[in-house]
PDB file of C-alpha atoms in Angstrom:
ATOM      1  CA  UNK Y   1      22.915 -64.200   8.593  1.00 47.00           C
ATOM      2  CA  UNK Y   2      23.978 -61.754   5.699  1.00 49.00           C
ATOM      3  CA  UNK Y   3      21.481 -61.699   3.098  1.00 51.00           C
ATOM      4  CA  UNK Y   4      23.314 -58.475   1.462  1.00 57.00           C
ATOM      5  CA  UNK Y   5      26.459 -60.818   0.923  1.00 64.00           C
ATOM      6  CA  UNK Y   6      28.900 -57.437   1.912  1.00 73.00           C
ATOM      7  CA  UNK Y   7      31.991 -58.643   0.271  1.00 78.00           C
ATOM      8  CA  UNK Y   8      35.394 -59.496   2.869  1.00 81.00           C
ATOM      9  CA  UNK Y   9      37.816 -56.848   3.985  1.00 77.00           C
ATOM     10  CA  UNK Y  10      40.148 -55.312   1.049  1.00 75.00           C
ATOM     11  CA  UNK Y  11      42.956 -57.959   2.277  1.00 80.00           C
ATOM     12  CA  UNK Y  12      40.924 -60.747   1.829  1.00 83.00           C
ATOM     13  CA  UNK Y  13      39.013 -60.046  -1.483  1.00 82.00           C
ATOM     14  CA  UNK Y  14      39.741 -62.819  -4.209  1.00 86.00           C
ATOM     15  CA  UNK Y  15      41.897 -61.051  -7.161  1.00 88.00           C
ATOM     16  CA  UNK Y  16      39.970 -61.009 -10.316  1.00 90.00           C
ATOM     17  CA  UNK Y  17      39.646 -64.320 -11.809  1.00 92.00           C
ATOM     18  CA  UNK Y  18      39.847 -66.979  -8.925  1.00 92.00           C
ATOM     19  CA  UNK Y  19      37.094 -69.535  -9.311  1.00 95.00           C
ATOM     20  CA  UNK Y  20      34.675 -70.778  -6.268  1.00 92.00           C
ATOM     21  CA  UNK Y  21      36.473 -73.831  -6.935  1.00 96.00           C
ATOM     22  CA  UNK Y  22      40.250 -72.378  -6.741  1.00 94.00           C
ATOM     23  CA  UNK Y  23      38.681 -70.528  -3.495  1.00 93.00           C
ATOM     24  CA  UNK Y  24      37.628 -74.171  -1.683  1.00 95.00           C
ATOM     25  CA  UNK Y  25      40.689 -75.711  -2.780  1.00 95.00           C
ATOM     26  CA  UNK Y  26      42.668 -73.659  -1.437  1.00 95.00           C
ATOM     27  CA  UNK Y  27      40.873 -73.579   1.906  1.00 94.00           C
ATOM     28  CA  UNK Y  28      41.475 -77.088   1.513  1.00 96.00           C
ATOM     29  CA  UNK Y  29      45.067 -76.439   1.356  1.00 97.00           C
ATOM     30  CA  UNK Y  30      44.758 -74.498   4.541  1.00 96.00           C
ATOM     31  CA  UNK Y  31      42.809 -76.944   6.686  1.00 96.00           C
ATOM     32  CA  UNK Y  32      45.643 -79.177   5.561  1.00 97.00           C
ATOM     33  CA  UNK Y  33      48.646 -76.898   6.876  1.00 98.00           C
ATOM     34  CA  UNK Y  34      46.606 -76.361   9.837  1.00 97.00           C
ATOM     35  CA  UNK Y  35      46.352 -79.504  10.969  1.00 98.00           C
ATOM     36  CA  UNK Y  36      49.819 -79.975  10.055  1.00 98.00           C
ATOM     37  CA  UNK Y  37      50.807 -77.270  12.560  1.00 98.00           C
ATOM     38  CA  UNK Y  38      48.337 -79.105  15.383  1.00 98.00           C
ATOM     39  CA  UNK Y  39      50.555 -81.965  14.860  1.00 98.00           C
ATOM     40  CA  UNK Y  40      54.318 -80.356  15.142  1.00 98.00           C
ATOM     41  CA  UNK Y  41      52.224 -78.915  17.687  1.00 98.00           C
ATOM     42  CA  UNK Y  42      51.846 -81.973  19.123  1.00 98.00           C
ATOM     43  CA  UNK Y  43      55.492 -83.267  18.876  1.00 98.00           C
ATOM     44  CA  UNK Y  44      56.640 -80.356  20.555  1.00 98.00           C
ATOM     45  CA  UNK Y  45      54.522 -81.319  23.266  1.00 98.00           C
ATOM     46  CA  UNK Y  46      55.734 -85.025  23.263  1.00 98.00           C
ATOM     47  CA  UNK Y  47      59.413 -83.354  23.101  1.00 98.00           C
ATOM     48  CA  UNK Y  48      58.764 -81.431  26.838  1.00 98.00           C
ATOM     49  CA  UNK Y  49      56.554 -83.843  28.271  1.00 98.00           C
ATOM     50  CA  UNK Y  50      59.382 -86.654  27.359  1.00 98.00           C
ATOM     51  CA  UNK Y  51      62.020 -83.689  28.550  1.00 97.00           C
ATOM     52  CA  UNK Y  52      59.929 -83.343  31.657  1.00 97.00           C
ATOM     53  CA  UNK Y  53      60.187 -86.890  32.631  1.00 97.00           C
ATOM     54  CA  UNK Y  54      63.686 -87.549  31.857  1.00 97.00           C
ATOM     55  CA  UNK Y  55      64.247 -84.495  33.909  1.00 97.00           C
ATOM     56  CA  UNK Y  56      62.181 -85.923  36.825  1.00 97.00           C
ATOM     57  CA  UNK Y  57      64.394 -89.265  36.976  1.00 97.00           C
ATOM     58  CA  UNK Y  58      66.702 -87.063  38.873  1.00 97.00           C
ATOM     59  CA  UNK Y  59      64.476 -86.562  41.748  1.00 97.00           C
ATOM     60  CA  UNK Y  60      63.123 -90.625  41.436  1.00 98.00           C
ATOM     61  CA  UNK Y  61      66.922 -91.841  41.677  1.00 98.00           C
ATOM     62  CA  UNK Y  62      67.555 -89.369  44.367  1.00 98.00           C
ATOM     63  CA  UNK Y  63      65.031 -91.212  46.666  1.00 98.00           C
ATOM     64  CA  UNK Y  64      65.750 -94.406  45.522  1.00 98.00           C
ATOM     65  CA  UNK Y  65      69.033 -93.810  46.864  1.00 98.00           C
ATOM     66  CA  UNK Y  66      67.902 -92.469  49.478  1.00 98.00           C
ATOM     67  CA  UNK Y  67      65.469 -94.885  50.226  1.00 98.00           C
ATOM     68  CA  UNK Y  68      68.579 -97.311  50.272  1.00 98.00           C
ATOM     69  CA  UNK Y  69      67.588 -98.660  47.246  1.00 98.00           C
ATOM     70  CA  UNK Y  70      70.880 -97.939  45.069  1.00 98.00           C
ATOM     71  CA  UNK Y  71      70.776-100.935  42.740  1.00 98.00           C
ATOM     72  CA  UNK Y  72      66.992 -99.700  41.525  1.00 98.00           C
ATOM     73  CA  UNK Y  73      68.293 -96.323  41.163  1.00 98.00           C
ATOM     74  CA  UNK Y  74      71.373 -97.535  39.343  1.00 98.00           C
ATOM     75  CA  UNK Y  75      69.120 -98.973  37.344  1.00 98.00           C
ATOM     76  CA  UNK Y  76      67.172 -96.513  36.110  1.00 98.00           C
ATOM     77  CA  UNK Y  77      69.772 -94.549  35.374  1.00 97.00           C
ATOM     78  CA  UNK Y  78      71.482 -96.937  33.114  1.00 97.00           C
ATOM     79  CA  UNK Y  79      68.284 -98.090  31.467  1.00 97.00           C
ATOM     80  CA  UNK Y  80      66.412 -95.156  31.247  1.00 97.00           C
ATOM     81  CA  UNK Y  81      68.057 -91.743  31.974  1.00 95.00           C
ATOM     82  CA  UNK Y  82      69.107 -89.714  28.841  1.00 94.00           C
ATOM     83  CA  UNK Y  83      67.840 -92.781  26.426  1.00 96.00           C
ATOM     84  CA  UNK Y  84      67.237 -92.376  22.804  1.00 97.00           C
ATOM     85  CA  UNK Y  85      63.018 -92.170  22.486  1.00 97.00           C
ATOM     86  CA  UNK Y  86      63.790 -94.055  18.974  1.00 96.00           C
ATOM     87  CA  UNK Y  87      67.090 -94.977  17.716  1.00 97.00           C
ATOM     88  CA  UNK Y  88      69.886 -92.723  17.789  1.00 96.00           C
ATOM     89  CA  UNK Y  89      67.591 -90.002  18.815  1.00 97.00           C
ATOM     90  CA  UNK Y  90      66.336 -87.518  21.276  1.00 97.00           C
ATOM     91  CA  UNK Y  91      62.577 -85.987  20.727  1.00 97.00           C
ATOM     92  CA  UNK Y  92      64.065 -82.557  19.974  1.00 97.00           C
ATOM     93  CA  UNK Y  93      66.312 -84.830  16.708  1.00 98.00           C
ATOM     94  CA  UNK Y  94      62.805 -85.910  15.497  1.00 98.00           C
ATOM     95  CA  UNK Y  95      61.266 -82.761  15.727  1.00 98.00           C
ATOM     96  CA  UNK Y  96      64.283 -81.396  13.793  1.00 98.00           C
ATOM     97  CA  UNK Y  97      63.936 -83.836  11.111  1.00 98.00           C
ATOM     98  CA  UNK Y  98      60.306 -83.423  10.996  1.00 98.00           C
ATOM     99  CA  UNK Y  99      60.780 -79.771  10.360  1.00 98.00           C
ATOM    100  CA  UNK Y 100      63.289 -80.137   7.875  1.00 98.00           C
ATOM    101  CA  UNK Y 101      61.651 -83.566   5.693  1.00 98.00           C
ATOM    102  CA  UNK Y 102      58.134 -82.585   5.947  1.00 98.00           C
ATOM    103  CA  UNK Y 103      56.862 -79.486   7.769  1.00 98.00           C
ATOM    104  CA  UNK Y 104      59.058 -76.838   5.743  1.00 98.00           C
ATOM    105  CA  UNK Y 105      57.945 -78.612   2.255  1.00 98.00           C
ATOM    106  CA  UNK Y 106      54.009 -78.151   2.989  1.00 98.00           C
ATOM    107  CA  UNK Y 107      54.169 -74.511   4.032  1.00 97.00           C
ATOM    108  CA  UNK Y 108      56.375 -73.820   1.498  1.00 98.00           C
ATOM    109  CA  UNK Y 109      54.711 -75.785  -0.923  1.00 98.00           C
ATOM    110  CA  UNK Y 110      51.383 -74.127   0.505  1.00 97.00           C
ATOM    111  CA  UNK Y 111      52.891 -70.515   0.330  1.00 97.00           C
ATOM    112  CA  UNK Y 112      53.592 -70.706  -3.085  1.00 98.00           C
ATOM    113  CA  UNK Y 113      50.379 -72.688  -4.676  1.00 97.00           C
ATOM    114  CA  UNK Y 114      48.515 -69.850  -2.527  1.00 95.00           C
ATOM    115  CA  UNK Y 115      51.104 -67.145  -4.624  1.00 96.00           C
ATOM    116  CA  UNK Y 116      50.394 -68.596  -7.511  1.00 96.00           C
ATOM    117  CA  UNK Y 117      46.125 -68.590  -7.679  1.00 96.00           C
ATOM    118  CA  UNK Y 118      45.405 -66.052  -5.350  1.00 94.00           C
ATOM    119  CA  UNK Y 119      48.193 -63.133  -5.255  1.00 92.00           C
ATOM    120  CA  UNK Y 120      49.281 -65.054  -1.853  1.00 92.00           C
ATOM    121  CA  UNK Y 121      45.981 -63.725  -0.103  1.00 92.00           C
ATOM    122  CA  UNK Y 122      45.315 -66.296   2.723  1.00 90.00           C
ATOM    123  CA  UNK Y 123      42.071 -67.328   4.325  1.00 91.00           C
ATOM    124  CA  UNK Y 124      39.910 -66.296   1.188  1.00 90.00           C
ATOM    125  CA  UNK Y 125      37.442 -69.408   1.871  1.00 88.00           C
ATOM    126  CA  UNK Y 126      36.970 -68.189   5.548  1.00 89.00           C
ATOM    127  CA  UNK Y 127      36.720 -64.729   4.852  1.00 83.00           C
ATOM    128  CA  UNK Y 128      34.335 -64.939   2.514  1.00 86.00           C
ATOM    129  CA  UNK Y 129      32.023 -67.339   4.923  1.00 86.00           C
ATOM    130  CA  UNK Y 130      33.051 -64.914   7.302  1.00 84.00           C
ATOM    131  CA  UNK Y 131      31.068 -62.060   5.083  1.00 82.00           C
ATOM    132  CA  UNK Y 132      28.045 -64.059   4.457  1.00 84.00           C
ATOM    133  CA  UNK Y 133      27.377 -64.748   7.810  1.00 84.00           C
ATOM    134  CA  UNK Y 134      28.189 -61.558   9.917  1.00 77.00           C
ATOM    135  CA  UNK Y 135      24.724 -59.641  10.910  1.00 73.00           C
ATOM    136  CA  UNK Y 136      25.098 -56.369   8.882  1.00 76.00           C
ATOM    137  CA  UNK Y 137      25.414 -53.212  11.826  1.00 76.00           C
ATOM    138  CA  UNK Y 138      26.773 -55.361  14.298  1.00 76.00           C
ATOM    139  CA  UNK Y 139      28.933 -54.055  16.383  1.00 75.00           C
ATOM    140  CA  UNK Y 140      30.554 -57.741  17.486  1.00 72.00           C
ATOM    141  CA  UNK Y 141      30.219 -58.514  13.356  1.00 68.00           C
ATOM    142  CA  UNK Y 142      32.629 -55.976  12.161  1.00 69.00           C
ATOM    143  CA  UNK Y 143      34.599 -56.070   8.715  1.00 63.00           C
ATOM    144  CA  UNK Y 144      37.526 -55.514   9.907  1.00 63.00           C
TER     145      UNK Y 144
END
């Protein structure tokens, strides 16, 4: 560990004037928006992997036609093929209105507060953890 506490690359210095407390709030802030982003993340995979499946009903009704099982196939193409996951909507509507209702407020939201306090430097709290514990001379604990 640093004992020398070497201050964070130029980028992410805090400007003049930011508190400790401004510094972990902000981190807090991130952590937030980061796990925000895991869970669009997250939707975007329930959007394919529903995608995927709808997709492979083609090859299931296929052979159960095939199979010379036409009613069960009929069936699952009436009742399932090309349904709404909730109603009156695909996964790619939800991930839409996610987007739009709550993901572009908190980044935005998150953007600006960071603006605001810290001349919109990002990652200050990591940075600066990042400069306390880095051995000094390093070559895998680089500044930069």
């Amino acid at each position: 560990m640093n004992t020398e506490h070497r201050p964070p690359d130029a980028r992410h210095q805090r400007p003049e004037g930011v508190t400790d407390t401004t510094v972990e709030a902000l981190g807090a802030l991130s952590k937030a928006l980061e796990t925000v982003e895991r869970a669009r993340g997250a939707l975007y995979d329930f959007h394919q992997l529903t995608g995927s499946a709808d997709l492979a009903l083609d090859d299931a009704v296929r052979l159960l036609r095939a199979a010379g099982h036409g009613q069960h196939a009929e069936r699952v193409e009436r009742e399932i093929l090309g349904r709404n996951v909730i109603p009156g909507h695909w996964t790619f509507q939800i991930i839409e209105e996610y987007n739009a209702t709550y993901y572009d407020a908190f980044r935005a939201t998150e953007r600006e507060i960071r603006q605001a306090l810290a001349a919109g430097r990002d990652h200050l709290y990591e940075a600066e953890m990042k400069a306390t514990r880095r051995t000094e001379g390093h070559p895998d604990h680089t500044a930069g």
